[in-house]
Amino acid sequence: MRGKRRPVFLGSRKSDSTSQNPDLEHEKEIVMLAAEPSTKKWKNWWLRTITTFMMIGAFFTILASGHLWVILMVTAIQTIVYGEVVQIAQAPAKERQVRWYKTLSWYFFVSAMYFLHGESIIYYFQEIILVDASLLPFATHHRFISFVLYVIGFVFFVANLRKGLYKRQFAQFGWTHMALILIVVQSHFIVNNILEGLIWFVLPASLVICNDIFAYVCGFFWGRTPLIKLSPKKTVEGFLGGWLCTLVFGFLWATLLMHFDYMICPAKDLATSAWTAESCSPKNPVFTAVPWAIPELLSPITAYTHLTEVWIAPVQIHAVIMACFASLIAPFGGFFASGVKRAFHIKDFGQSIPGHGGMTDRMDCQFLMGLFASIYYQSFIKTYNQSVGQILALVVGNLSLGDQLELLERLLTFFVNQGVLDAAVLDKCGAAALQEGARTLLTSN
């Protein structure tokens, strides 16, 4: 059984040979889950199973309570994770009598939260924020206020630099900002996913959970081949088994979720819950099934079943793609966290979840997955429901004649470059096509 190591923090040193080559001792102690003693293995199995079902139950309870409660859950999780990560550098700060480290770390955390979540609130609820006399100044000058808050913390840090501790203080400053980027910034995108529609939060998070569970199950029973040294108990069998199971789960889970308006509709009222949800219109077309022709390669099957096409909603295809990321890429967020733990000689980031370690040990993959889901959604899925009439009214009512003609020219250029219109249309509809009255008006302006 592995003995406990004393945590090694930022800038601390140990003179013994083990600390100079910790991987050497670590590799000697590696035992795959499938090869562990039966009593120990099953005890850990049942502990993880019970706590996993408890977390899943709590997750769905909060999910049904409404968007606001889900956002508060994400905020609470990122706060706990940030505290666990910052704690790694906090102990040496006390040892070296570095003043204000903990205070500054949490000050930057609150400042980043104010900026990022403020951006989301202003964007998604501008029709409420911009008409409130008390909130309007904060919305109008939000970014400047956020910048001032950061500068105050930066100036305070510089003023607190002490001779002989420069290297340690700058290391902790960098550690704090790394935590802000990897935790708070990525959490901001997860909140955006929630506001775009709960499915874009539930689906990615569920895929990571599914992959984590089935990778553990497959590794538990069949794992023999180590996958990566950073996380020595991860196996190739568990990695591939988790991937295949997550692909199937992702397709089926998206098929179920797409039928619930509560899941697919963007947030319009944070007080909405699963029992008070209303339908939204128009709905994103990715939730509408469309016919897909069966490839010729599968002609023997089509000849037997007399099927020439299948009906699949685009969101089901997107779910498969997300499942691939959750299984093949998101685990590297966990490997990154494992590297941090090995660097500082700690087994877990905390003990807040029995059988799992700290909150960071469970959420290390979720942050990367949430960021990917947000970028993927914005790039390939999100639609902007603005009618031609709305855009035309905006152009006619707010642009001058010169700007309208410039817009027309740029639209024609766009269609020519896309191969939709012939290039000759630019000459026919350009300056030469202007009426005399329009020329006079443009010249006078």
GROMACS .gro file of C-alpha atoms in nm, residues 106-355:
model
  250
  106TRP     CA    1  -0.995   3.564  -0.386
  107TYR     CA    2  -1.008   3.932  -0.487
  108PHE     CA    3  -0.903   3.840  -0.842
  109PHE     CA    4  -1.156   3.555  -0.836
  110VAL     CA    5  -1.444   3.790  -0.746
  111SER     CA    6  -1.327   4.046  -1.004
  112ALA     CA    7  -1.314   3.781  -1.278
  113MET     CA    8  -1.659   3.653  -1.177
  114TYR     CA    9  -1.800   4.006  -1.192
  115PHE     CA   10  -1.660   4.065  -1.539
  116LEU     CA   11  -1.741   3.730  -1.702
  117HIS     CA   12  -2.084   3.664  -1.555
  118GLY     CA   13  -2.172   4.030  -1.599
  119GLU     CA   14  -2.100   3.993  -1.970
  120SER     CA   15  -2.339   3.698  -1.988
  121ILE     CA   16  -2.616   3.873  -1.797
  122ILE     CA   17  -2.595   4.186  -2.010
  123TYR     CA   18  -2.593   3.986  -2.335
  124TYR     CA   19  -2.877   3.746  -2.258
  125PHE     CA   20  -3.101   3.980  -2.057
  126GLN     CA   21  -3.030   4.319  -2.215
  127GLU     CA   22  -3.403   4.389  -2.259
  128ILE     CA   23  -3.428   4.387  -1.877
  129ILE     CA   24  -3.092   4.538  -1.781
  130LEU     CA   25  -3.097   4.828  -2.027
  131VAL     CA   26  -3.435   4.961  -1.917
  132ASP     CA   27  -3.358   4.960  -1.545
  133ALA     CA   28  -3.235   5.303  -1.431
  134SER     CA   29  -3.025   5.161  -1.148
  135LEU     CA   30  -2.861   4.886  -1.359
  136LEU     CA   31  -2.807   5.086  -1.677
  137PRO     CA   32  -2.486   5.263  -1.560
  138PHE     CA   33  -2.332   4.930  -1.457
  139ALA     CA   34  -2.426   4.773  -1.790
  140THR     CA   35  -2.299   5.069  -1.996
  141HIS     CA   36  -1.964   5.088  -1.814
  142HIS     CA   37  -1.932   4.721  -1.720
  143ARG     CA   38  -1.600   4.657  -1.890
  144PHE     CA   39  -1.442   4.974  -1.758
  145ILE     CA   40  -1.554   4.890  -1.403
  146SER     CA   41  -1.411   4.540  -1.444
  147PHE     CA   42  -1.081   4.681  -1.568
  148VAL     CA   43  -1.060   4.918  -1.271
  149LEU     CA   44  -1.122   4.627  -1.033
  150TYR     CA   45  -0.840   4.428  -1.189
  151VAL     CA   46  -0.600   4.724  -1.187
  152ILE     CA   47  -0.666   4.779  -0.815
  153GLY     CA   48  -0.562   4.419  -0.745
  154PHE     CA   49  -0.260   4.446  -0.975
  155VAL     CA   50  -0.136   4.766  -0.810
  156PHE     CA   51  -0.188   4.615  -0.465
  157PHE     CA   52   0.016   4.308  -0.566
  158VAL     CA   53   0.305   4.517  -0.697
  159ALA     CA   54   0.301   4.737  -0.386
  160ASN     CA   55   0.317   4.423  -0.172
  161LEU     CA   56   0.632   4.282  -0.334
  162ARG     CA   57   0.903   4.211  -0.076
  163LYS     CA   58   1.275   4.177  -0.121
  164GLY     CA   59   1.386   3.817  -0.107
  165LEU     CA   60   1.040   3.686  -0.196
  166TYR     CA   61   1.006   3.815  -0.552
  167LYS     CA   62   1.033   3.473  -0.717
  168ARG     CA   63   0.784   3.314  -0.479
  169GLN     CA   64   0.534   3.600  -0.509
  170PHE     CA   65   0.545   3.605  -0.890
  171ALA     CA   66   0.506   3.226  -0.897
  172GLN     CA   67   0.193   3.258  -0.684
  173PHE     CA   68   0.068   3.546  -0.900
  174GLY     CA   69   0.106   3.325  -1.208
  175TRP     CA   70  -0.057   3.031  -1.028
  176THR     CA   71  -0.358   3.247  -0.941
  177HIS     CA   72  -0.401   3.362  -1.299
  178MET     CA   73  -0.364   3.008  -1.432
  179ALA     CA   74  -0.645   2.904  -1.196
  180LEU     CA   75  -0.858   3.196  -1.317
  181ILE     CA   76  -0.811   3.101  -1.682
  182LEU     CA   77  -0.861   2.727  -1.642
  183ILE     CA   78  -1.150   2.746  -1.394
  184VAL     CA   79  -1.334   3.079  -1.395
  185VAL     CA   80  -1.304   3.158  -1.767
  186GLN     CA   81  -1.412   2.809  -1.873
  187SER     CA   82  -1.697   2.816  -1.620
  188HIS     CA   83  -1.818   3.134  -1.789
  189PHE     CA   84  -1.871   2.940  -2.112
  190ILE     CA   85  -2.058   2.669  -1.921
  191VAL     CA   86  -2.297   2.935  -1.788
  192ASN     CA   87  -2.347   3.056  -2.145
  193ASN     CA   88  -2.437   2.700  -2.244
  194ILE     CA   89  -2.704   2.695  -1.972
  195LEU     CA   90  -2.856   3.019  -2.095
  196GLU     CA   91  -2.858   2.900  -2.457
  197GLY     CA   92  -3.061   2.595  -2.354
  198LEU     CA   93  -3.012   2.340  -2.081
  199ILE     CA   94  -2.942   2.065  -2.332
  200TRP     CA   95  -2.610   2.231  -2.418
  201PHE     CA   96  -2.512   2.199  -2.053
  202VAL     CA   97  -2.668   1.862  -1.970
  203LEU     CA   98  -2.552   1.678  -2.283
  204PRO     CA   99  -2.178   1.762  -2.259
  205ALA     CA  100  -2.170   1.713  -1.881
  206SER     CA  101  -2.352   1.378  -1.912
  207LEU     CA  102  -2.114   1.260  -2.182
  208VAL     CA  103  -1.815   1.321  -1.956
  209ILE     CA  104  -1.988   1.146  -1.666
  210CYS     CA  105  -2.081   0.851  -1.888
  211ASN     CA  106  -1.728   0.822  -2.025
  212ASP     CA  107  -1.581   0.843  -1.675
  213ILE     CA  108  -1.813   0.569  -1.547
  214PHE     CA  109  -1.767   0.326  -1.834
  215ALA     CA  110  -1.392   0.388  -1.859
  216TYR     CA  111  -1.372   0.296  -1.490
  217VAL     CA  112  -1.596  -0.013  -1.537
  218CYS     CA  113  -1.405  -0.139  -1.842
  219GLY     CA  114  -1.073  -0.074  -1.672
  220PHE     CA  115  -1.202  -0.239  -1.353
  221PHE     CA  116  -1.279  -0.569  -1.526
  222TRP     CA  117  -1.050  -0.581  -1.829
  223GLY     CA  118  -0.784  -0.312  -1.784
  224ARG     CA  119  -0.432  -0.449  -1.834
  225THR     CA  120  -0.248  -0.204  -2.062
  226PRO     CA  121  -0.137   0.131  -1.907
  227LEU     CA  122  -0.253   0.430  -2.110
  228ILE     CA  123  -0.045   0.725  -1.986
  229LYS     CA  124   0.218   0.767  -1.716
  230LEU     CA  125   0.059   1.083  -1.578
  231SER     CA  126  -0.241   0.877  -1.468
  232PRO     CA  127  -0.096   0.529  -1.418
  233LYS     CA  128  -0.422   0.346  -1.341
  234LYS     CA  129  -0.584   0.457  -1.666
  235THR     CA  130  -0.583   0.173  -1.918
  236VAL     CA  131  -0.618   0.145  -2.294
  237GLU     CA  132  -0.905  -0.100  -2.245
  238GLY     CA  133  -1.088   0.146  -2.021
  239PHE     CA  134  -1.019   0.436  -2.258
  240LEU     CA  135  -1.154   0.257  -2.567
  241GLY     CA  136  -1.443   0.092  -2.380
  242GLY     CA  137  -1.551   0.426  -2.238
  243TRP     CA  138  -1.539   0.580  -2.587
  244LEU     CA  139  -1.762   0.315  -2.747
  245CYS     CA  140  -2.015   0.325  -2.464
  246THR     CA  141  -2.024   0.706  -2.470
  247LEU     CA  142  -2.095   0.709  -2.846
  248VAL     CA  143  -2.403   0.494  -2.798
  249PHE     CA  144  -2.513   0.685  -2.489
  250GLY     CA  145  -2.468   1.024  -2.660
  251PHE     CA  146  -2.689   0.930  -2.955
  252LEU     CA  147  -2.965   0.787  -2.735
  253TRP     CA  148  -2.945   1.063  -2.470
  254ALA     CA  149  -2.975   1.338  -2.733
  255THR     CA  150  -3.272   1.152  -2.882
  256LEU     CA  151  -3.449   1.172  -2.546
  257LEU     CA  152  -3.353   1.529  -2.450
  258MET     CA  153  -3.459   1.682  -2.781
  259HIS     CA  154  -3.825   1.607  -2.703
  260PHE     CA  155  -3.841   1.836  -2.397
  261ASP     CA  156  -3.898   2.209  -2.447
  262TYR     CA  157  -3.751   2.273  -2.103
  263MET     CA  158  -3.419   2.136  -2.226
  264ILE     CA  159  -3.398   2.287  -2.575
  265CYS     CA  160  -3.543   2.638  -2.526
  266PRO     CA  161  -3.305   2.927  -2.441
  267ALA     CA  162  -3.348   3.089  -2.101
  268LYS     CA  163  -3.591   3.381  -2.106
  269ASP     CA  164  -3.678   3.381  -1.737
  270LEU     CA  165  -3.436   3.249  -1.472
  271ALA     CA  166  -3.733   3.156  -1.253
  272THR     CA  167  -3.843   2.889  -1.503
  273SER     CA  168  -3.837   2.530  -1.376
  274ALA     CA  169  -3.920   2.190  -1.520
  275TRP     CA  170  -4.279   2.232  -1.396
  276THR     CA  171  -4.334   2.582  -1.537
  277ALA     CA  172  -4.147   2.556  -1.868
  278GLU     CA  173  -4.310   2.696  -2.180
  279SER     CA  174  -4.255   2.619  -2.544
  280CYS     CA  175  -4.037   2.842  -2.759
  281SER     CA  176  -4.074   2.947  -3.120
  282PRO     CA  177  -3.902   2.921  -3.355
  283LYS     CA  178  -3.702   2.618  -3.240
  284ASN     CA  179  -3.351   2.547  -3.358
  285PRO     CA  180  -3.376   2.324  -3.670
  286VAL     CA  181  -3.116   2.083  -3.526
  287PHE     CA  182  -3.398   1.934  -3.319
  288THR     CA  183  -3.607   1.847  -3.627
  289ALA     CA  184  -3.550   1.503  -3.778
  290VAL     CA  185  -3.464   1.497  -4.149
  291PRO     CA  186  -3.426   1.204  -4.393
  292TRP     CA  187  -3.076   1.066  -4.450
  293ALA     CA  188  -3.017   0.840  -4.749
  294ILE     CA  189  -2.863   0.505  -4.656
  295PRO     CA  190  -2.520   0.467  -4.826
  296GLU     CA  191  -2.481   0.223  -5.115
  297LEU     CA  192  -2.226   0.038  -4.903
  298LEU     CA  193  -2.514  -0.090  -4.691
  299SER     CA  194  -2.723  -0.203  -4.990
  300PRO     CA  195  -2.751  -0.565  -4.864
  301ILE     CA  196  -2.920  -0.433  -4.550
  302THR     CA  197  -3.149  -0.197  -4.741
  303ALA     CA  198  -3.250  -0.478  -4.976
  304TYR     CA  199  -3.347  -0.695  -4.682
  305THR     CA  200  -3.524  -0.424  -4.479
  306HIS     CA  201  -3.663  -0.230  -4.780
  307LEU     CA  202  -3.536   0.093  -4.622
  308THR     CA  203  -3.375   0.360  -4.837
  309GLU     CA  204  -3.352   0.635  -4.578
  310VAL     CA  205  -3.354   0.696  -4.205
  311TRP     CA  206  -3.481   0.996  -4.011
  312ILE     CA  207  -3.218   1.152  -3.787
  313ALA     CA  208  -3.215   1.492  -3.619
  314PRO     CA  209  -2.889   1.687  -3.666
  315VAL     CA  210  -2.854   1.717  -3.287
  316GLN     CA  211  -2.804   1.340  -3.274
  317ILE     CA  212  -2.505   1.371  -3.508
  318HIS     CA  213  -2.372   1.663  -3.305
  319ALA     CA  214  -2.407   1.449  -2.992
  320VAL     CA  215  -2.189   1.178  -3.148
  321ILE     CA  216  -1.922   1.438  -3.228
  322MET     CA  217  -1.939   1.572  -2.873
  323ALA     CA  218  -1.915   1.215  -2.744
  324CYS     CA  219  -1.591   1.171  -2.935
  325PHE     CA  220  -1.448   1.485  -2.775
  326ALA     CA  221  -1.570   1.380  -2.430
  327SER     CA  222  -1.402   1.042  -2.468
  328LEU     CA  223  -1.084   1.120  -2.659
  329ILE     CA  224  -0.990   1.479  -2.570
  330ALA     CA  225  -1.165   1.581  -2.246
  331PRO     CA  226  -0.979   1.312  -2.045
  332PHE     CA  227  -0.661   1.509  -2.108
  333GLY     CA  228  -0.805   1.769  -1.872
  334GLY     CA  229  -0.792   1.493  -1.612
  335PHE     CA  230  -0.439   1.399  -1.718
  336PHE     CA  231  -0.341   1.764  -1.678
  337ALA     CA  232  -0.479   1.759  -1.323
  338SER     CA  233  -0.291   1.434  -1.260
  339GLY     CA  234   0.028   1.605  -1.373
  340VAL     CA  235  -0.035   1.885  -1.124
  341LYS     CA  236  -0.087   1.634  -0.843
  342ARG     CA  237   0.231   1.447  -0.933
  343ALA     CA  238   0.425   1.774  -0.951
  344PHE     CA  239   0.321   1.863  -0.595
  345HIS     CA  240   0.320   1.506  -0.457
  346ILE     CA  241  -0.046   1.503  -0.355
  347LYS     CA  242  -0.289   1.215  -0.410
  348ASP     CA  243  -0.606   1.425  -0.441
  349PHE     CA  244  -0.697   1.792  -0.447
  350GLY     CA  245  -0.921   1.737  -0.145
  351GLN     CA  246  -1.149   1.490   0.031
  352SER     CA  247  -1.489   1.654  -0.024
  353ILE     CA  248  -1.629   1.355  -0.220
  354PRO     CA  249  -1.572   1.012  -0.057
  355GLY     CA  250  -1.413   0.767  -0.299
   0.00000   0.00000   0.00000
